[in-house]
Short mmCIF file of N, CA and C in Angstrom, two decimals:
data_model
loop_
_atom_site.label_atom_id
_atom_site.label_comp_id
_atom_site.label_asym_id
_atom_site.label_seq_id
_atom_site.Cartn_x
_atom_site.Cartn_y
_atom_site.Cartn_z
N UNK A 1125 -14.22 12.52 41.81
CA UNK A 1125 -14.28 13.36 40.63
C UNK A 1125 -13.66 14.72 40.97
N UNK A 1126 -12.60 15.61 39.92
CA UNK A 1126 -12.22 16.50 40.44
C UNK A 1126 -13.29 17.53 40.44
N UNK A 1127 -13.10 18.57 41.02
CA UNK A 1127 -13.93 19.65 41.46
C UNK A 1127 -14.02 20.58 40.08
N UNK A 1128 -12.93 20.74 39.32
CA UNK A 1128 -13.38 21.25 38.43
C UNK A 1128 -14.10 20.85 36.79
N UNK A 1129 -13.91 19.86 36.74
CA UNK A 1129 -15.03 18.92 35.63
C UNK A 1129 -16.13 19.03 35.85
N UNK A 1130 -16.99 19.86 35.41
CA UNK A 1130 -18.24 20.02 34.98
C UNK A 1130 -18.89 18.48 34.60
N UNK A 1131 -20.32 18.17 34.91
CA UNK A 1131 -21.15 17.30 34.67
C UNK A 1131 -21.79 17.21 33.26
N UNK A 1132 -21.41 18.66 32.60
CA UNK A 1132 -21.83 18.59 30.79
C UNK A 1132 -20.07 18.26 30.50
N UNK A 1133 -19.24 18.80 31.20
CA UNK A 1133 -18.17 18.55 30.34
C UNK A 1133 -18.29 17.26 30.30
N UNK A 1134 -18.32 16.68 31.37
CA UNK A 1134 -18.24 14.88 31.18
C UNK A 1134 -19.26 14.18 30.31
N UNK A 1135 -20.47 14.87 30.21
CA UNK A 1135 -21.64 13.85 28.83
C UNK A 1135 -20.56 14.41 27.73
N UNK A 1136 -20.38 15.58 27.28
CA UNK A 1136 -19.77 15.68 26.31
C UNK A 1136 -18.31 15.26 26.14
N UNK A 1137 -17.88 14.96 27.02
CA UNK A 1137 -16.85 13.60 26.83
C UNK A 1137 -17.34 12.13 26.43
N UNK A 1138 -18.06 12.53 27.00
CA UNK A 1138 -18.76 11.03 27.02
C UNK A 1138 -19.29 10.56 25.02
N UNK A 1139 -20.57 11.37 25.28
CA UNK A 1139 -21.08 11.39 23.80
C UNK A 1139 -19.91 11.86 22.56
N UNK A 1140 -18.90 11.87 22.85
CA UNK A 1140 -17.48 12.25 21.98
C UNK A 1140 -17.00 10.74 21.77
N UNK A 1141 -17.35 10.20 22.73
CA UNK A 1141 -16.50 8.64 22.87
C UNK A 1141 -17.09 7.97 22.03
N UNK A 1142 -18.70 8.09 22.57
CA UNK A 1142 -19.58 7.07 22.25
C UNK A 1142 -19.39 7.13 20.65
N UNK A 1143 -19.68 8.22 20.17
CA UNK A 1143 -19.74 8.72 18.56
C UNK A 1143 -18.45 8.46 17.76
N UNK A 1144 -17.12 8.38 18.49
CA UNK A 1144 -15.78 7.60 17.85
C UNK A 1144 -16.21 5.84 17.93
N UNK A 1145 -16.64 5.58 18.92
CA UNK A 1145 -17.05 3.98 19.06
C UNK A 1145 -18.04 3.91 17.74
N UNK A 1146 -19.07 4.68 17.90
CA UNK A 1146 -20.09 4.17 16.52
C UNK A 1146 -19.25 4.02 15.07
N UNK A 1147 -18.25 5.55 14.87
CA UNK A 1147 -18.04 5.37 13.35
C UNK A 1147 -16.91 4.51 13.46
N UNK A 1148 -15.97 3.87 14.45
CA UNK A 1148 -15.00 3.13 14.40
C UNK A 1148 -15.56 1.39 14.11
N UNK A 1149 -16.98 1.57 15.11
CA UNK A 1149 -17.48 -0.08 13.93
C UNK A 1149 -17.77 -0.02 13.25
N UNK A 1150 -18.65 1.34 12.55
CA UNK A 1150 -19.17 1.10 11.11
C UNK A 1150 -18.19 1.30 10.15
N UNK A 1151 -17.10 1.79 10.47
CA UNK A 1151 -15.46 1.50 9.51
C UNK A 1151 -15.32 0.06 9.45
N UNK A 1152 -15.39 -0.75 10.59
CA UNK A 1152 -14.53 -2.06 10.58
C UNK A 1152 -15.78 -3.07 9.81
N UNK A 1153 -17.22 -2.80 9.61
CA UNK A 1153 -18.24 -3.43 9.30
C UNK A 1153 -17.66 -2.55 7.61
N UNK A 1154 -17.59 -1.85 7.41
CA UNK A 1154 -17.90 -1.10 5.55
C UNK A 1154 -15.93 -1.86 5.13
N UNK A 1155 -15.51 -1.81 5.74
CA UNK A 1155 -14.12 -2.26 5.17
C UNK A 1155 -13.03 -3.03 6.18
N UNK A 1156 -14.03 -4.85 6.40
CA UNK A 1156 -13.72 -5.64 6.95
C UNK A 1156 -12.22 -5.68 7.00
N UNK A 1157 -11.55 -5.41 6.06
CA UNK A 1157 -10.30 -6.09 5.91
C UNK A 1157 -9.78 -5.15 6.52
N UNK A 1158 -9.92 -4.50 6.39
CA UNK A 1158 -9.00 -3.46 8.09
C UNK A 1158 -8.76 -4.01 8.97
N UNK A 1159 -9.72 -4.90 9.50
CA UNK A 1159 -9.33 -5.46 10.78
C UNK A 1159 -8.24 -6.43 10.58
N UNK A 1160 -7.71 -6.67 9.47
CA UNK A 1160 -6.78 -7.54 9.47
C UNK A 1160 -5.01 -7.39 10.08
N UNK A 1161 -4.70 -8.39 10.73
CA UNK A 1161 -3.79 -8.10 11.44
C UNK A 1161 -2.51 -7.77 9.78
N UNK A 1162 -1.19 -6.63 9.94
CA UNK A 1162 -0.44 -6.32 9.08
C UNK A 1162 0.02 -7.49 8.56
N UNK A 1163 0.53 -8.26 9.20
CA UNK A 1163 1.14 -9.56 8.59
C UNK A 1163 0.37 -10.32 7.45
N UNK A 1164 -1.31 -10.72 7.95
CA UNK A 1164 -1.82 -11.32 7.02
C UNK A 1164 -2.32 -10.76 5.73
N UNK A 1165 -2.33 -9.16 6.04
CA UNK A 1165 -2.74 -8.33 4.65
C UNK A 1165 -1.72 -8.37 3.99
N UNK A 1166 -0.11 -8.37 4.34
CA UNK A 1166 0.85 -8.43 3.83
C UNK A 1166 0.86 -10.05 3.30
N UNK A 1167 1.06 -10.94 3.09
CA UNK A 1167 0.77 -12.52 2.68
C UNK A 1167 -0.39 -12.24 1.25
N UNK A 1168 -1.64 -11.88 1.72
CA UNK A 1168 -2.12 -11.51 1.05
C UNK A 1168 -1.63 -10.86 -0.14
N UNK A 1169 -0.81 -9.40 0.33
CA UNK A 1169 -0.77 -8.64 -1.13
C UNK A 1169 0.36 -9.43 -1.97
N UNK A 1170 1.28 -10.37 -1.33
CA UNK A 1170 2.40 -10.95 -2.29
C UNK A 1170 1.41 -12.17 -3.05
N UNK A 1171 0.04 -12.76 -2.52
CA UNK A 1171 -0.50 -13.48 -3.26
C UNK A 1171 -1.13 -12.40 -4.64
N UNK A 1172 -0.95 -10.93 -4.62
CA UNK A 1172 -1.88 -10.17 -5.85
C UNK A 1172 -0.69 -10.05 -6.60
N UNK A 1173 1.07 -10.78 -6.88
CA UNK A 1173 1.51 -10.37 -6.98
C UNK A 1173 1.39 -10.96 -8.53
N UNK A 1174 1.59 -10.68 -9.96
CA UNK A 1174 1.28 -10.98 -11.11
C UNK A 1174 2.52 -12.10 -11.32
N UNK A 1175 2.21 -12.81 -12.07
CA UNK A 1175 2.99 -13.91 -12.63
C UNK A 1175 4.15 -13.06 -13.41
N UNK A 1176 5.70 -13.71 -13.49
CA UNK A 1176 6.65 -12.74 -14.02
C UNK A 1176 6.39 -12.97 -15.55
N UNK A 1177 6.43 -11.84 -16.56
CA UNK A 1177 6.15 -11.51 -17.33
C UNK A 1177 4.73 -11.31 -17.97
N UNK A 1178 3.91 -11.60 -17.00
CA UNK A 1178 1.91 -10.98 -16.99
C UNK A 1178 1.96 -9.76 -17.33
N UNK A 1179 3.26 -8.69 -16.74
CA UNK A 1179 2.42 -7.33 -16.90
C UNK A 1179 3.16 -6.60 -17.94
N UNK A 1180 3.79 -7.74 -18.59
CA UNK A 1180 4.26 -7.19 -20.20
C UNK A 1180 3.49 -7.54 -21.08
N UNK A 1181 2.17 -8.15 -21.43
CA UNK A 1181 1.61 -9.26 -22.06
C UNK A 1181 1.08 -7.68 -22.88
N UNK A 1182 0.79 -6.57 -22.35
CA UNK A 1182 0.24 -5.35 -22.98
C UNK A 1182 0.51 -4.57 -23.25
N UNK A 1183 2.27 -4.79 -23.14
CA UNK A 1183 3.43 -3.36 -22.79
C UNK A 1183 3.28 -2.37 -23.83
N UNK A 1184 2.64 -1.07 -23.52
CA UNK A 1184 3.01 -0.15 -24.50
C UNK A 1184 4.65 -0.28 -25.05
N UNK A 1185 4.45 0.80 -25.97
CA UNK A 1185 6.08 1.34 -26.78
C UNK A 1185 6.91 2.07 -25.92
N UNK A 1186 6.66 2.13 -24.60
CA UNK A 1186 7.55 3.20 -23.70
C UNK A 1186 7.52 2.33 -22.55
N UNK A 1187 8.71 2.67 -21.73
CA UNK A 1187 9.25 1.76 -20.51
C UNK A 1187 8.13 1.76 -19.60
N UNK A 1188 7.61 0.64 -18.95
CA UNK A 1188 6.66 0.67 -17.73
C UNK A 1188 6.89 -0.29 -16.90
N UNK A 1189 6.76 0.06 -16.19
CA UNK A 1189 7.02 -0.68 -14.74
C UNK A 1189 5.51 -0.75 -13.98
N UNK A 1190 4.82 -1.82 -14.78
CA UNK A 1190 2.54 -1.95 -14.63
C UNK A 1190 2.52 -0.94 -13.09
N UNK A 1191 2.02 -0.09 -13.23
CA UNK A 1191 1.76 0.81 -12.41
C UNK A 1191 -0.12 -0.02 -12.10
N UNK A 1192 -0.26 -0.92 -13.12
CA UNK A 1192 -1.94 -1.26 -12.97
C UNK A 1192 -1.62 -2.79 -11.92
N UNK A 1193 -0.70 -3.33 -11.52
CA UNK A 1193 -0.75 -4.69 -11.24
C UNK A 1193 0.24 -3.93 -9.24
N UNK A 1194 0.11 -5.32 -8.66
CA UNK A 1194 0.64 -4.78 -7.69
C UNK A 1194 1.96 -5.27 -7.72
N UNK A 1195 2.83 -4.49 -7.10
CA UNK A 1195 2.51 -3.75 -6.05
C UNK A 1195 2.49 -2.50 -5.76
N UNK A 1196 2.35 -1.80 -6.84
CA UNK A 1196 2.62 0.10 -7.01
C UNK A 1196 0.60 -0.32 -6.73
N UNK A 1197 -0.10 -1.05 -7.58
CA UNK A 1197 -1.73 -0.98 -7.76
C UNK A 1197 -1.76 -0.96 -5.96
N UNK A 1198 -1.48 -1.51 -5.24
CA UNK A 1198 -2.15 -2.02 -4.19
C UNK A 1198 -1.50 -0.39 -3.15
N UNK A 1199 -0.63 0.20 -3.62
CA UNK A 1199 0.10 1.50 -2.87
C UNK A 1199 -1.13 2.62 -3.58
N UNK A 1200 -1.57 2.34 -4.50
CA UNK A 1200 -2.75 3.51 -4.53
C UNK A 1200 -4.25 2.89 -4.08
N UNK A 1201 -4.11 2.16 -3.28
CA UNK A 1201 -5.90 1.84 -2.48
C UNK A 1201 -6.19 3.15 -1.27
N UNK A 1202 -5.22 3.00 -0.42
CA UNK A 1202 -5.00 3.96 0.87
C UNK A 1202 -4.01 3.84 1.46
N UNK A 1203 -3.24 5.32 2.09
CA UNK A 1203 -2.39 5.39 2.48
C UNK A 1203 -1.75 4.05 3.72
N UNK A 1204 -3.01 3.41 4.27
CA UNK A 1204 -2.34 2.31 5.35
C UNK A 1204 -1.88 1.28 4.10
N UNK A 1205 -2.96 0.84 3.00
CA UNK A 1205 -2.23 -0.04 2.17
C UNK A 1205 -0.69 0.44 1.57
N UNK A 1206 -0.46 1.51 1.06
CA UNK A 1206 0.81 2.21 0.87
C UNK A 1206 1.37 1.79 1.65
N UNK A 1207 1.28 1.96 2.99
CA UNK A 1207 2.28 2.29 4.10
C UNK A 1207 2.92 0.44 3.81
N UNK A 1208 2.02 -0.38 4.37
CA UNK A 1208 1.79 -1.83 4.60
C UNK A 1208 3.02 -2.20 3.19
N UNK A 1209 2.36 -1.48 1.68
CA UNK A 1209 2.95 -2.13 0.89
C UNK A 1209 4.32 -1.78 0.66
N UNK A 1210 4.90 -0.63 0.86
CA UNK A 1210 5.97 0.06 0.85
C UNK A 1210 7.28 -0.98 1.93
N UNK A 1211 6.88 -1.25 3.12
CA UNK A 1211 7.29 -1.94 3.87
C UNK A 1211 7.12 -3.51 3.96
N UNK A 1212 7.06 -3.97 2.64
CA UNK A 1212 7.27 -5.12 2.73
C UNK A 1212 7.92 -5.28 1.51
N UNK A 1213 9.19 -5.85 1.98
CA UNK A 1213 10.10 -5.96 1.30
C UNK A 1213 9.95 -7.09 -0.33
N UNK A 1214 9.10 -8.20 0.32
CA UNK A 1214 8.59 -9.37 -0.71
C UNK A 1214 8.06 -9.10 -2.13
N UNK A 1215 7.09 -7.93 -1.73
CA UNK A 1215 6.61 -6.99 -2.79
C UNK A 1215 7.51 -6.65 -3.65
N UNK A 1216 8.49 -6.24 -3.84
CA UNK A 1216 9.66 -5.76 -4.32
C UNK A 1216 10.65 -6.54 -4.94
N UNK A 1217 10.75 -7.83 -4.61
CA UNK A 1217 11.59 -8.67 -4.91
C UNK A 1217 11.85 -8.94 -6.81
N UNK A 1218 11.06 -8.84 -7.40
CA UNK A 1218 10.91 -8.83 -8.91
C UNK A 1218 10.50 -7.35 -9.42
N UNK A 1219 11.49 -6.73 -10.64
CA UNK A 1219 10.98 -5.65 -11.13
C UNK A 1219 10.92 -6.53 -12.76
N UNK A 1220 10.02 -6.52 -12.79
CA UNK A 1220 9.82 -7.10 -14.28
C UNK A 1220 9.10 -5.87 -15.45
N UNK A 1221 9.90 -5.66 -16.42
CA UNK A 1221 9.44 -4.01 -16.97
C UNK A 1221 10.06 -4.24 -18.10
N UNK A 1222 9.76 -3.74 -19.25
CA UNK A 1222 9.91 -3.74 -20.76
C UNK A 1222 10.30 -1.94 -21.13
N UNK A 1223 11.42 -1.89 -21.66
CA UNK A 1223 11.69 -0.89 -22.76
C UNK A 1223 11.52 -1.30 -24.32
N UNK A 1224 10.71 -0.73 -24.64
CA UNK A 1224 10.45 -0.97 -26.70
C UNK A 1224 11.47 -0.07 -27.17
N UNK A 1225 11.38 1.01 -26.48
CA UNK A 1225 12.38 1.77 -27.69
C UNK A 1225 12.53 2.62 -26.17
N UNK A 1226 13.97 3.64 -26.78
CA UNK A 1226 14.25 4.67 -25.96
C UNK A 1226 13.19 5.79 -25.45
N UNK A 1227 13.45 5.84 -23.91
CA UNK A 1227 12.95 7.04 -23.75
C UNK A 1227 13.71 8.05 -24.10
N UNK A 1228 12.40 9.20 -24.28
CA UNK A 1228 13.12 10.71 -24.21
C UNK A 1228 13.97 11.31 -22.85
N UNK A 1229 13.35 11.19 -21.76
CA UNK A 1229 14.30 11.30 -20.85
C UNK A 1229 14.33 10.10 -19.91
N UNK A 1230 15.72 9.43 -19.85
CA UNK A 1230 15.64 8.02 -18.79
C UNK A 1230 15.23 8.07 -17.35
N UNK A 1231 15.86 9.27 -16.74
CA UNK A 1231 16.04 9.70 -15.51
C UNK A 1231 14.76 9.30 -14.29
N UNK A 1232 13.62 9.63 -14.95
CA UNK A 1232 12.12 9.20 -14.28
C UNK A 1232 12.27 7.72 -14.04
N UNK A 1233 12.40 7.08 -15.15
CA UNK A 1233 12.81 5.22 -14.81
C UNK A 1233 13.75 4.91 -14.12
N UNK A 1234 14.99 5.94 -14.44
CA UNK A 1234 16.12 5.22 -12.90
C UNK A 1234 15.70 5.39 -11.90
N UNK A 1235 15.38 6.66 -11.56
CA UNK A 1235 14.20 6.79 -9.92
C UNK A 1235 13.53 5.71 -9.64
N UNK A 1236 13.21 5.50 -10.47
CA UNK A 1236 11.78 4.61 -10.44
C UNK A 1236 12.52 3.07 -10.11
N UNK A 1237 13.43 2.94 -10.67
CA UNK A 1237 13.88 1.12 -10.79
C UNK A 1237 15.26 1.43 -9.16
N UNK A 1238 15.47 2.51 -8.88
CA UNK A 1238 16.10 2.92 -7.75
C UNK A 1238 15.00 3.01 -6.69
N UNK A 1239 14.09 3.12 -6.79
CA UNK A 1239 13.19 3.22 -5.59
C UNK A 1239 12.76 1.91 -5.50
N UNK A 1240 12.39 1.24 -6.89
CA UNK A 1240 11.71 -0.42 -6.56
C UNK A 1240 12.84 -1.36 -5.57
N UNK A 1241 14.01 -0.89 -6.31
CA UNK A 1241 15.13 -1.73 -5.74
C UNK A 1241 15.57 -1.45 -4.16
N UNK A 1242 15.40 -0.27 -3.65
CA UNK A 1242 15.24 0.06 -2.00
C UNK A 1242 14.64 -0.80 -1.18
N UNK A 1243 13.12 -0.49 -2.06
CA UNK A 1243 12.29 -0.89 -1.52
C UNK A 1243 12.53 -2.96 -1.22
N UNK A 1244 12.95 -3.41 -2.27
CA UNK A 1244 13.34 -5.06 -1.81
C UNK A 1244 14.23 -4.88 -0.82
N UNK A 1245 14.92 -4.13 0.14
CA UNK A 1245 15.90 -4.61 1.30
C UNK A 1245 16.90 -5.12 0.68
N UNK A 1246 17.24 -6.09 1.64
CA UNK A 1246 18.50 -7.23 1.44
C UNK A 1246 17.83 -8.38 0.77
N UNK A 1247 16.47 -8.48 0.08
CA UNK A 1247 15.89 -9.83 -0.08
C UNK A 1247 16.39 -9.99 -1.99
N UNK A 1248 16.86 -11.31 -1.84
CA UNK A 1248 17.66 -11.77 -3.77
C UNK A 1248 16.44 -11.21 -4.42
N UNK A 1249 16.95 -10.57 -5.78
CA UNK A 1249 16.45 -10.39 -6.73
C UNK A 1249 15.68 -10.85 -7.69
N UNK A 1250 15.03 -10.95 -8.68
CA UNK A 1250 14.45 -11.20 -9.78
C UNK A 1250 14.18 -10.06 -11.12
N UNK A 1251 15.03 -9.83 -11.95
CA UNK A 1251 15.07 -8.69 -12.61
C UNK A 1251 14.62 -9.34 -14.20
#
């Protein structure tokens, strides 16, 4: 042991550890699916993915792109789901979205159908 480490510095290393160990299982016990390896949460979220034309079945009078269905729904749970959903390209593969009538300004929806479309990679389309 070096000479200068104190015997409280080390409990209080210690009891620092111990207390990341406690709330790191009671994370993985309150929100099992964390422990899930990326791949299978990813499988998963393309199974939440809505049937094509489901998330027009309610389409308001103005352009939407279901901000309530995934995969934008599953990017507002938590930032690791974001992260997870952002990076998987599968997610992305269909932008299925209804205009009723003109917007007032388009520009927010091209962003928007420019970012969905990034986000698919190189993987074929479904529009």
């Amino acid at each position: 042991m070096p000479k200068d480490v104190s015997t409280g510095e080390l409990l209080f290393s210690f009891l620092a550890l111990k207390a990341y160990r406690k709330s790191y299982i009671v994370h993985q016990q309150v929100f099992p699916i964390q422990s899930l390896q990326p791949e299978i949460l990813a499988a998963i979220f393309i199974f939440c993915l809505p049937e094509i034309g489901e998330s027009l079945d309610d389409a308001p009078m103005t352009p939407i792109i279901g901000s309530q269905y995934a995969p934008l729904l599953l990017c507002n749970v938590c930032s690791s789901w974001r992260n997870l959903a952002i990076s998987t390209p599968q997610l992305w593969q269909t932008l299925d979205f209804a205009i009723k009538r003109p917007p007032l300004d388009a520009e927010p929806l091209a962003i928007g159908i420019r970012t969905w479309l990034g986000r698919s990679g190189t993987l074929p389309l479904t529009i």
